[in-house]
Coordinates of C-alpha atoms and ligand atoms in Angstrom, one line a residue:
M9 CA 144.4 114.8 97.3
G10 CA 144.9 116.9 94.2
G11 CA 147.2 115.4 91.7
Q12 CA 146.9 115.9 88.0
R13 CA 143.5 115.2 86.6
G14 CA 143.3 114.0 83.0
H15 CA 141.2 115.8 80.4
F16 CA 138.0 114.3 79.3
L17 CA 138.3 111.9 76.4
Y18 CA 135.0 110.1 75.9
S19 CA 135.9 109.7 72.2
T20 CA 134.9 106.1 71.9
V21 CA 131.6 106.3 73.5
S22 CA 128.3 108.1 73.0
T23 CA 126.3 108.4 76.2
S24 CA 123.3 110.1 74.8
Y25 CA 120.1 108.7 76.2
D26 CA 117.1 108.6 73.9
P27 CA 114.7 110.9 75.8
C28 CA 111.6 109.4 74.2
V29 CA 112.5 105.9 75.2
M30 CA 113.4 107.0 78.7
A31 CA 110.3 109.0 79.2
A32 CA 108.1 106.1 77.9
A33 CA 109.8 103.6 80.1
F34 CA 109.6 105.9 83.1
L35 CA 105.9 106.4 82.7
F36 CA 105.4 102.7 82.3
Y37 CA 107.1 101.9 85.5
C38 CA 105.4 104.7 87.5
C39 CA 101.9 103.5 86.3
V40 CA 102.5 99.8 86.7
T41 CA 104.1 99.7 90.0
G42 CA 102.8 102.9 91.6
S43 CA 106.1 103.0 93.5
L44 CA 108.9 105.2 92.4
L45 CA 111.5 103.9 94.8
S46 CA 111.2 100.2 93.9
A47 CA 110.6 100.7 90.2
P48 CA 112.1 99.4 88.1
F49 CA 114.9 97.6 90.0
A50 CA 113.1 95.0 92.0
N51 CA 111.3 92.0 90.9
A52 CA 107.9 91.9 92.4
E53 CA 107.7 88.1 92.5
N54 CA 110.5 88.0 95.1
P55 CA 110.2 88.9 98.7
Y56 CA 111.2 92.3 100.0
R57 CA 113.1 92.6 103.2
F58 CA 113.1 96.1 104.9
F59 CA 115.8 97.3 107.2
T60 CA 116.1 100.6 109.0
W61 CA 119.7 101.2 110.3
R62 CA 120.8 104.0 112.5
V63 CA 124.6 104.5 112.4
T64 CA 126.1 106.1 115.5
Y65 CA 129.3 106.4 117.4
G66 CA 129.3 104.5 120.7
D67 CA 131.9 103.3 123.2
I68 CA 133.3 99.8 122.7
W69 CA 136.1 98.0 124.7
P70 CA 137.2 95.2 122.3
L71 CA 140.8 95.0 123.6
G72 CA 140.0 96.2 127.1
V73 CA 140.5 99.9 126.3
K74 CA 137.7 102.2 125.5
Q75 CA 137.3 103.2 121.9
Q76 CA 134.9 105.1 119.8
G77 CA 133.1 102.4 117.7
I78 CA 130.8 102.8 114.7
L79 CA 127.6 101.0 115.7
I80 CA 124.6 100.0 113.6
N81 CA 121.4 100.1 115.7
G82 CA 123.6 100.1 118.7
Q83 CA 125.4 96.9 117.7
F84 CA 129.1 96.1 117.0
P85 CA 129.4 94.3 114.7
G86 CA 126.3 95.4 113.0
P87 CA 123.2 93.3 112.5
Q88 CA 123.4 90.3 110.2
I89 CA 121.5 90.3 106.9
E90 CA 119.7 87.1 106.3
A91 CA 118.4 86.7 102.8
V92 CA 117.3 84.1 100.2
T93 CA 118.4 84.1 96.6
N94 CA 116.7 86.9 94.6
D95 CA 115.3 88.7 97.6
N96 CA 115.0 92.4 97.4
L97 CA 116.8 94.3 100.2
I98 CA 115.6 97.8 101.1
I99 CA 118.0 99.2 103.6
N100 CA 117.4 102.7 104.9
V101 CA 120.6 104.0 106.4
F102 CA 120.5 107.0 108.7
N103 CA 123.8 108.6 109.3
G104 CA 124.1 109.7 112.9
L105 CA 127.9 110.3 112.7
S106 CA 129.3 113.8 112.5
E107 CA 130.9 113.0 109.1
P108 CA 129.8 111.6 105.7
F109 CA 129.2 107.9 105.6
L110 CA 128.6 105.0 103.1
I111 CA 128.1 101.3 103.4
S112 CA 129.3 98.9 100.7
W113 CA 128.3 95.3 100.3
N114 CA 131.3 92.9 99.7
G115 CA 130.3 90.2 97.3
I116 CA 126.8 91.4 96.5
Q117 CA 126.9 91.7 92.7
Q118 CA 124.3 94.5 92.3
R119 CA 123.4 93.3 88.8
R120 CA 122.9 96.2 86.4
N121 CA 122.9 98.3 89.6
S122 CA 126.3 99.8 90.5
W123 CA 124.2 102.7 91.8
Q124 CA 123.8 100.8 95.0
D125 CA 127.4 99.7 95.5
G126 CA 128.1 102.3 98.2
V127 CA 131.7 103.2 97.3
L128 CA 132.9 106.8 96.6
G129 CA 133.1 106.1 92.9
T130 CA 129.4 105.2 92.6
N131 CA 127.6 107.0 95.4
C132 CA 127.6 110.4 97.0
P133 CA 128.3 110.1 100.7
I134 CA 125.3 110.3 103.1
P135 CA 125.8 113.6 104.9
P136 CA 125.5 113.7 108.7
S137 CA 121.9 113.7 109.9
R138 CA 120.7 112.5 106.5
N139 CA 119.7 109.0 105.2
F140 CA 119.9 107.0 102.0
T141 CA 117.8 103.9 101.1
Y142 CA 119.7 101.2 99.3
V143 CA 117.4 99.2 97.0
M144 CA 119.1 96.0 95.8
Q145 CA 118.3 92.5 94.8
V146 CA 120.6 89.5 95.6
K147 CA 120.0 88.2 92.1
D148 CA 121.1 84.6 91.4
Q149 CA 123.4 84.6 94.5
I150 CA 124.0 82.3 97.4
G151 CA 126.7 82.3 100.0
S152 CA 128.5 84.2 102.7
Y153 CA 129.5 87.8 102.5
Y154 CA 129.7 91.0 104.6
Y155 CA 129.1 94.7 104.5
F156 CA 131.4 97.4 105.7
P157 CA 131.8 101.2 105.8
S158 CA 133.7 102.3 102.7
L159 CA 134.6 105.9 103.4
A160 CA 137.7 107.3 105.1
F161 CA 139.1 104.8 107.5
H162 CA 135.7 104.0 109.2
K163 CA 136.2 100.3 108.8
A164 CA 138.8 100.5 111.6
A165 CA 135.9 101.5 114.0
G166 CA 133.4 98.8 113.0
G167 CA 130.2 99.4 111.0
F168 CA 130.6 95.9 109.4
G169 CA 128.3 92.9 109.6
G170 CA 127.6 89.5 108.0
I171 CA 125.4 88.8 105.0
R172 CA 124.2 85.3 104.3
I173 CA 122.2 84.3 101.2
L174 CA 120.4 81.0 101.6
S175 CA 119.4 78.8 98.6
R176 CA 115.7 78.9 97.7
P177 CA 113.7 76.1 99.3
M178 CA 113.5 73.9 96.2
I179 CA 117.2 74.2 95.3
P180 CA 119.3 71.3 96.6
V181 CA 122.2 72.2 98.9
P182 CA 125.1 69.6 98.7
F183 CA 125.1 68.8 102.4
P184 CA 122.4 68.1 105.1
P185 CA 121.0 71.1 106.9
P186 CA 123.4 72.0 109.7
A187 CA 122.2 72.0 113.3
G188 CA 123.3 75.7 113.5
D189 CA 124.6 78.4 111.2
F190 CA 127.2 80.6 112.9
T191 CA 129.1 83.7 111.6
I192 CA 132.7 84.5 112.5
L193 CA 133.8 88.0 111.4
A194 CA 137.4 88.1 112.3
G195 CA 140.1 90.7 111.7
D196 CA 143.1 92.5 112.9
W197 CA 142.4 95.5 115.2
F198 CA 144.0 98.7 116.3
K199 CA 143.6 100.5 119.6
A200 CA 144.0 103.8 117.8
S201 CA 140.9 105.4 116.5
H202 CA 140.0 105.4 112.8
S203 CA 140.8 109.1 112.6
T204 CA 144.2 108.6 114.1
L205 CA 145.0 105.8 111.7
E206 CA 143.7 108.0 108.8
Y207 CA 145.9 110.8 110.0
I208 CA 149.0 108.5 110.0
L209 CA 148.2 107.5 106.4
D210 CA 147.4 111.1 105.3
S211 CA 150.8 112.3 106.6
G212 CA 152.5 109.8 104.4
R213 CA 153.5 107.1 106.9
N214 CA 152.6 103.4 107.2
L215 CA 150.3 101.9 109.8
P216 CA 151.9 100.3 112.9
F217 CA 151.5 96.6 113.5
P218 CA 148.0 95.9 114.7
D219 CA 147.3 95.5 118.5
G220 CA 145.2 92.3 118.3
I221 CA 142.7 90.2 116.5
L222 CA 138.9 90.4 117.1
I223 CA 136.3 87.7 116.5
N224 CA 132.8 89.3 116.2
G225 CA 134.0 92.4 117.8
R226 CA 135.6 90.8 120.8
G227 CA 139.0 89.6 122.0
W228 CA 140.2 86.6 123.9
N229 CA 137.3 84.1 124.6
G230 CA 134.8 86.9 124.1
N231 CA 132.5 84.7 122.0
T232 CA 131.0 81.3 122.8
F233 CA 129.4 79.0 120.2
A234 CA 127.2 76.4 121.8
V235 CA 127.1 73.0 120.2
D236 CA 125.5 69.6 120.9
Q237 CA 127.7 66.5 120.8
G238 CA 127.2 64.5 117.6
R239 CA 125.7 67.4 115.6
T240 CA 127.2 69.3 112.7
Y241 CA 127.4 73.1 112.4
R242 CA 128.1 75.6 109.7
F243 CA 130.6 78.4 110.4
R244 CA 130.8 81.3 107.9
M245 CA 134.1 82.9 108.4
C246 CA 135.1 86.2 106.8
N247 CA 138.3 88.3 107.3
V248 CA 136.9 91.8 107.9
G249 CA 140.3 93.1 109.1
L250 CA 142.5 95.9 107.8
T251 CA 146.0 94.6 107.1
Q252 CA 146.5 90.9 107.9
S253 CA 145.8 87.5 106.4
L254 CA 144.4 85.1 109.0
N255 CA 144.5 81.4 109.9
I256 CA 141.6 79.7 111.6
R257 CA 141.6 76.5 113.6
F258 CA 139.2 74.5 115.7
E259 CA 140.9 72.7 118.6
G260 CA 140.5 68.9 118.3
H261 CA 138.1 69.2 115.3
T262 CA 138.4 69.4 111.5
M263 CA 136.7 71.7 109.1
K264 CA 134.9 70.5 106.0
L265 CA 135.0 73.2 103.4
V266 CA 131.6 73.6 101.7
E267 CA 131.3 77.1 100.3
V268 CA 133.6 79.9 99.1
E269 CA 131.9 83.3 98.3
G270 CA 129.0 81.7 96.6
S271 CA 130.6 78.5 95.1
H272 CA 129.9 75.1 96.6
T273 CA 133.2 73.4 96.9
I274 CA 134.6 69.8 96.8
Q275 CA 134.3 69.0 100.5
N276 CA 137.9 68.8 101.6
I277 CA 138.9 68.4 105.2
Y278 CA 141.3 71.0 106.7
Y279 CA 142.9 71.4 110.1
S280 CA 143.6 75.1 109.6
L281 CA 142.4 77.4 106.9
D282 CA 143.9 80.6 105.6
V283 CA 141.4 83.5 105.1
H284 CA 143.0 86.5 103.4
L285 CA 141.7 90.0 103.7
G286 CA 138.1 90.3 102.5
Q287 CA 137.6 86.6 101.9
C288 CA 134.8 84.4 103.2
Y289 CA 134.6 80.6 103.7
S290 CA 131.9 78.3 105.0
V291 CA 133.0 75.1 106.8
L292 CA 131.1 72.3 108.5
V293 CA 132.4 71.3 112.0
T294 CA 131.0 68.2 113.6
A295 CA 131.0 68.1 117.4
D296 CA 132.4 64.6 117.5
Q297 CA 134.8 64.9 120.5
P298 CA 134.4 64.3 124.2
V299 CA 132.1 66.8 126.0
R300 CA 134.1 69.9 127.1
D301 CA 135.0 73.3 125.8
Y302 CA 137.4 73.8 122.8
Y303 CA 139.2 76.8 121.4
I304 CA 138.5 78.3 118.1
A305 CA 141.8 80.1 117.3
V306 CA 142.4 82.9 114.9
S307 CA 145.9 84.0 114.2
S308 CA 147.6 86.5 112.0
R309 CA 149.4 84.7 109.1
F310 CA 152.8 85.5 107.7
T311 CA 153.7 87.8 110.6
S312 CA 156.2 87.9 113.3
P313 CA 155.1 88.2 116.1
V314 CA 151.9 86.1 115.5
L315 CA 148.8 87.7 116.9
T316 CA 146.2 85.2 118.2
T317 CA 142.7 85.4 119.7
T318 CA 140.2 82.7 120.5
A319 CA 136.5 82.0 120.9
V320 CA 135.0 79.0 122.7
M321 CA 133.2 76.1 121.2
H322 CA 131.1 75.0 124.2
Y323 CA 129.6 71.5 124.2
T324 CA 126.2 71.3 125.9
G325 CA 126.7 69.8 129.3
S326 CA 130.4 70.7 129.4
V327 CA 131.7 71.7 132.9
V328 CA 135.3 71.9 131.7
G329 CA 136.3 75.2 130.3
V330 CA 139.0 75.7 127.7
R331 CA 142.5 74.7 129.0
G332 CA 146.1 75.1 128.0
V333 CA 147.3 76.9 125.0
P334 CA 145.2 77.2 121.8
P335 CA 146.3 75.0 118.9
G336 CA 149.2 76.6 116.9
G337 CA 149.0 77.2 113.2
P338 CA 151.3 77.8 110.3
T339 CA 153.1 81.1 110.5
I340 CA 155.3 82.2 107.6
Q341 CA 155.1 79.2 105.2
I342 CA 154.0 80.4 101.8
D343 CA 154.0 77.1 100.0
Y344 CA 151.6 75.5 102.5
S345 CA 149.2 78.4 101.9
L346 CA 149.6 78.2 98.1
N347 CA 149.0 74.5 98.1
Q348 CA 145.9 74.9 100.3
A349 CA 144.6 77.6 97.9
R350 CA 145.0 75.2 94.9
S351 CA 143.2 72.4 96.7
I352 CA 140.0 74.5 96.9
R353 CA 137.9 73.4 94.0
W354 CA 134.3 73.7 92.7
N355 CA 131.9 70.8 93.1
L356 CA 130.8 70.6 89.5
T357 CA 127.7 68.6 90.3
A358 CA 126.4 70.7 93.2
S359 CA 123.9 73.4 92.5
G360 CA 124.4 77.0 93.0
P361 CA 121.6 79.6 93.0
R362 CA 119.9 77.6 90.2
P363 CA 119.7 73.8 89.8
N364 CA 122.5 73.3 87.3
P365 CA 124.0 76.6 86.0
Q366 CA 127.3 74.8 85.2
G367 CA 125.5 73.1 82.3
S368 CA 124.9 76.3 80.5
Y369 CA 128.5 77.5 80.0
H370 CA 131.9 76.5 81.2
Y371 CA 134.5 79.1 81.9
G372 CA 137.3 76.8 80.7
L373 CA 136.0 76.6 77.2
I374 CA 135.9 80.3 76.5
K375 CA 138.8 82.2 75.0
A376 CA 139.6 85.5 76.7
S377 CA 139.5 88.4 74.3
R378 CA 141.7 90.6 76.4
T379 CA 144.5 90.1 79.0
I380 CA 144.9 92.8 81.7
R381 CA 148.0 92.6 83.9
L382 CA 147.9 94.5 87.1
A383 CA 151.0 95.1 89.2
N384 CA 150.9 96.6 92.7
S385 CA 153.6 98.8 94.0
A386 CA 154.4 101.0 97.0
P387 CA 155.8 104.3 95.6
V388 CA 156.6 107.4 97.5
I389 CA 154.9 110.3 95.7
N390 CA 155.5 113.9 96.7
G391 CA 157.3 112.7 99.8
K392 CA 154.4 110.5 101.0
Q393 CA 153.9 106.8 101.1
R394 CA 151.3 105.8 98.4
Y395 CA 150.2 102.5 96.8
A396 CA 149.6 102.1 93.1
V397 CA 148.4 99.8 90.3
N398 CA 150.4 99.8 87.1
S399 CA 152.1 103.0 88.4
V400 CA 148.8 104.8 88.9
S401 CA 147.8 105.7 92.5
F402 CA 144.1 106.4 92.7
V403 CA 142.7 109.6 94.0
P404 CA 139.0 110.1 94.4
A405 CA 137.2 112.8 92.3
D406 CA 135.0 115.5 93.7
T407 CA 132.0 113.8 92.1
P408 CA 131.2 110.0 92.1
L409 CA 132.4 108.6 88.7
K410 CA 129.2 106.8 88.1
V411 CA 127.2 110.0 88.7
A412 CA 129.6 112.1 86.5
D413 CA 129.3 109.5 83.8
F414 CA 125.5 109.6 83.9
Y415 CA 125.3 113.4 83.6
Q416 CA 128.2 113.5 81.2
I417 CA 130.0 116.0 83.4
Q418 CA 133.4 116.5 81.8
G419 CA 136.7 116.6 83.5
V420 CA 135.9 114.3 86.4
F421 CA 137.7 111.3 85.0
Y422 CA 138.6 109.9 81.7
V423 CA 138.3 106.3 80.5
G424 CA 141.7 104.8 79.8
S425 CA 143.5 106.7 82.6
I426 CA 145.2 103.4 83.8
P427 CA 147.2 101.2 81.4
D428 CA 146.3 97.5 80.8
N429 CA 149.9 96.4 81.7
P430 CA 152.6 97.4 84.1
T431 CA 154.7 100.3 82.8
F432 CA 157.4 100.3 85.5
G433 CA 157.5 104.1 85.0
S434 CA 157.4 106.5 87.9
A435 CA 154.1 106.5 89.8
Y436 CA 151.6 109.3 89.7
L437 CA 148.3 110.3 91.2
Q438 CA 145.2 109.9 89.0
T439 CA 141.4 109.2 89.2
S440 CA 142.0 106.0 87.3
V441 CA 139.2 104.4 85.2
M442 CA 139.7 101.5 82.9
G443 CA 137.2 100.9 80.1
A444 CA 135.8 97.5 79.1
N445 CA 133.1 96.2 76.9
F446 CA 129.9 94.6 78.1
R447 CA 130.0 90.8 77.3
D448 CA 133.7 90.6 76.9
F449 CA 135.5 87.7 78.5
V450 CA 138.7 88.8 80.1
E451 CA 141.8 87.4 81.7
I452 CA 143.2 89.4 84.6
V453 CA 146.7 88.6 85.9
F454 CA 147.5 90.1 89.3
Q455 CA 151.3 90.3 89.4
N456 CA 152.9 91.0 92.8
Y457 CA 156.5 92.1 92.7
E458 CA 156.5 93.0 96.4
D459 CA 157.2 90.7 99.3
T460 CA 153.9 91.0 101.1
V461 CA 150.6 89.0 100.4
Q462 CA 148.1 91.0 98.4
S463 CA 144.3 90.5 98.4
W464 CA 142.2 91.9 95.5
H465 CA 138.5 92.3 95.3
I466 CA 136.3 93.2 92.3
D467 CA 132.9 94.7 92.9
G468 CA 130.0 93.6 90.8
Y469 CA 131.5 90.3 89.8
S470 CA 132.3 86.7 90.7
F471 CA 135.4 85.5 88.8
F472 CA 137.2 82.2 88.2
V473 CA 140.6 81.9 89.9
V474 CA 142.3 79.9 87.2
G475 CA 145.8 79.9 88.5
M476 CA 148.4 81.2 91.0
D477 CA 152.1 80.5 91.3
G478 CA 155.5 82.1 92.3
G479 CA 157.5 84.3 90.0
Q480 CA 156.6 86.3 87.0
W481 CA 153.5 85.4 84.9
T482 CA 154.2 84.7 81.3
P483 CA 151.8 83.4 78.6
A484 CA 153.3 80.0 79.2
S485 CA 151.9 80.2 82.7
R486 CA 148.5 79.4 81.1
Q487 CA 149.5 75.8 80.8
S488 CA 149.1 75.4 84.5
Y489 CA 145.6 76.9 84.7
N490 CA 142.8 74.9 86.2
L491 CA 140.2 75.1 83.4
R492 CA 138.0 72.5 84.9
D493 CA 136.9 73.0 88.4
T494 CA 138.3 76.1 90.1
V495 CA 135.9 78.2 92.2
A496 CA 134.2 81.4 91.3
R497 CA 134.7 84.1 94.0
C498 CA 135.1 87.8 94.4
T499 CA 138.4 88.1 96.3
V500 CA 141.7 86.5 95.5
Q501 CA 145.1 86.6 97.2
V502 CA 148.4 87.0 95.5
Y503 CA 151.4 85.6 97.3
P504 CA 154.7 87.5 97.7
K505 CA 156.7 87.7 94.4
S506 CA 153.9 85.7 92.8
W507 CA 150.9 86.0 90.4
S508 CA 147.3 85.0 90.5
A509 CA 145.1 84.8 87.3
I510 CA 141.4 85.1 86.9
Y511 CA 138.8 84.7 84.1
M512 CA 135.9 87.1 84.3
A513 CA 132.8 87.4 82.1
L514 CA 131.9 91.1 81.9
D515 CA 128.2 90.5 82.2
N516 CA 127.4 93.4 84.5
V517 CA 127.3 97.0 83.1
G518 CA 128.4 99.6 85.6
M519 CA 131.2 101.4 87.3
W520 CA 133.0 98.8 89.5
N521 CA 135.7 99.3 92.1
V522 CA 138.8 97.0 91.7
R523 CA 140.7 97.3 95.0
S524 CA 143.2 96.0 97.4
E525 CA 141.5 94.6 100.5
N526 CA 144.4 95.8 102.5
W527 CA 142.7 98.9 103.8
A528 CA 145.9 101.1 104.1
R529 CA 146.8 100.2 100.5
Q530 CA 143.2 100.8 99.3
Y531 CA 143.1 104.2 101.1
L532 CA 146.4 105.3 99.7
G533 CA 145.6 104.5 96.0
Q534 CA 145.8 100.7 95.3
Q535 CA 142.5 100.7 93.5
F536 CA 140.7 101.9 90.4
Y537 CA 137.4 101.7 88.6
L538 CA 136.4 99.3 85.8
R539 CA 133.8 100.9 83.6
V540 CA 131.9 98.1 81.9
Y541 CA 130.1 99.8 79.1
S542 CA 127.2 98.9 76.8
P543 CA 126.6 101.2 73.8
A544 CA 122.9 100.2 73.9
N545 CA 122.2 102.5 76.8
S546 CA 119.3 100.3 77.5
W547 CA 117.5 99.8 80.8
R548 CA 117.8 96.1 80.1
D549 CA 121.6 96.4 80.5
E550 CA 121.7 98.9 83.3
N551 CA 119.2 100.4 85.7
P552 CA 118.6 104.1 85.5
I553 CA 119.8 106.4 88.2
P554 CA 117.7 105.8 91.4
R555 CA 115.2 108.5 92.0
N556 CA 116.5 108.9 95.6
A557 CA 120.1 109.1 94.5
L558 CA 122.0 111.7 96.5
L559 CA 123.8 114.2 94.3
C560 CA 127.0 116.1 95.2
G561 CA 130.1 117.7 93.8
R562 CA 129.6 118.8 90.2
A563 CA 126.3 117.0 90.1
S564 CA 124.7 119.0 92.9
G565 CA 121.3 120.4 91.9
R566 CA 120.7 118.0 89.0
R567 CA 117.5 116.0 88.8
T568 CA 117.8 112.3 89.2
R569 CA 115.5 111.4 86.3
P570 CA 115.1 113.4 83.2
L571 CA 111.5 113.4 82.0
Ligands
NAG21 C1 115.0 108.7 104.0 O1 114.1 108.1 104.8 C2 112.7 108.3 104.4 C3 111.8 107.6 105.4 O2 112.1 107.9 106.7 C4 112.5 107.9 103.0 O3 111.2 108.2 102.6 C5 113.5 108.5 102.1 O4 113.3 108.0 100.8 C6 114.9 108.3 102.5 N1 115.8 109.1 101.7 C7 116.6 108.5 100.8 C8 117.4 109.5 100.1 O5 116.6 107.4 100.5
NAG22 C1 129.2 67.4 95.2 O1 127.8 67.6 95.3 C2 127.0 66.5 95.1 C3 125.6 66.9 94.9 O2 125.0 67.5 96.0 C4 127.3 65.6 96.4 O3 126.4 64.5 96.3 C5 128.7 65.2 96.4 O4 129.0 64.5 97.6 C6 129.6 66.5 96.4 N1 131.0 66.0 96.1 C7 132.0 66.3 96.9 C8 133.3 65.7 96.5 O5 132.0 67.1 97.8

């Protein structure tokens, strides 16, 4: 780590909290709710779901060789979280590993509550033999997401699991209830341990090509999904891998796309679907073929060689197992993938978490007040392979940025330590934090000058993917934007030597991680934090620090709530 740390510059902001207001509000919540942990985050009208998770190492054999996996309650992948819009999730995570650990929640927006985001910029790691209780609400969300371990290279050992948020009972869903609701967590996999992979990256080298693809923690035909002929099933498919885009196919069947990271889509039919790193899609598959077993094939995309693994779709009554080779998919064709991405559109008349939120505002009618252009690069810094955004390669600080911000601890980071536009200057290490104003509406252009596919995720938000195309983005590129019916999602791909543009309403105060979902790139610096700031310092805009927050680094020994 190391690198030059900038000096502290909070010149534009005043973070003084009014002690009288805070004390009064604090007493109010203590008295009214009687519970310090749940106050004031959770909404008492909505159900609470309690989870106790024990994180341990355990032996797994996903590719036939024994590996040390990260298990949650003995499971790999971890247990699935089933929730309904607005539920409160209380998840007490006990760290049974011999090293610090954190879980983050991909796609869960943590409204006003980046305290629960579970990345190193917002949370102190859970030390070995200790626990931390995440308290969060899946406010105004539906859809398919996943959780994963965010520290070190733990994701290469497991520790991930699915999250599904169902619509509330009275909210119409734009398709009949499926006969079954399955989750496919797929991703590339290495036989090397997470610590070996981390060592490779720490010593300045790139990861090798992965050894295989896993579906729900298993290799070739390791999963069977049982279906009845004539019925329709929902498959929620996420790419939880480390380095590769995936393509998914159902032998002899088509997929009807219905949901993308919380947006109900126009229900197009696909024979194969690209799922880039960190992305999730829901499709409906109707078992409308003769009774037998069929392959579900998942392949690496844009690679040579192509890695493939399969699961089995087993029709009830079938006595014929899968036969022959699984259906092939596209390999290196970029245009095909780009066209497919553009075909994914929002169903403007379908409801989301509320009956008709589209009526209240439309993204295409708002003028962005700021354009941020982010270019990824792969510089060598101090003789080591790094990855960077606008020439800044992120290095973590000794104190979570959110925590340092709250206690006004100087010198941990400074706002404005990453430029809004590519500089093309030589790359450097920095704890990079970009400042932004609460309620601004911004345009972000991801510009990829490299020849590999990128995948970008923004915590705390869902954004509108207004355009993507080859070449260099210019203001004229806006003429091609879809300002009518693109989907809102939280992870977007950028094709080689191409750009992708998003619109985002900064309606969530907090410290939010903007990162590559390629885990080697993320680990080696292709990320930063977006500090969305409200000068009001009001609990209406942002929850106060949780009373159970772990404190570390330069915040060790502080008290979580001033009184
Ligand atoms: C650890 O778990 C206990 C219950 O076993 C709970 O009371 C406590 O709040 C948890 N610690 C944190 C930091 O959340
Ligand atoms: C959009 O949603 C509506 C309302 O649920 C549904 O009736 C319609 O079929 C959907 N349209 C498409 C093209 O998927």
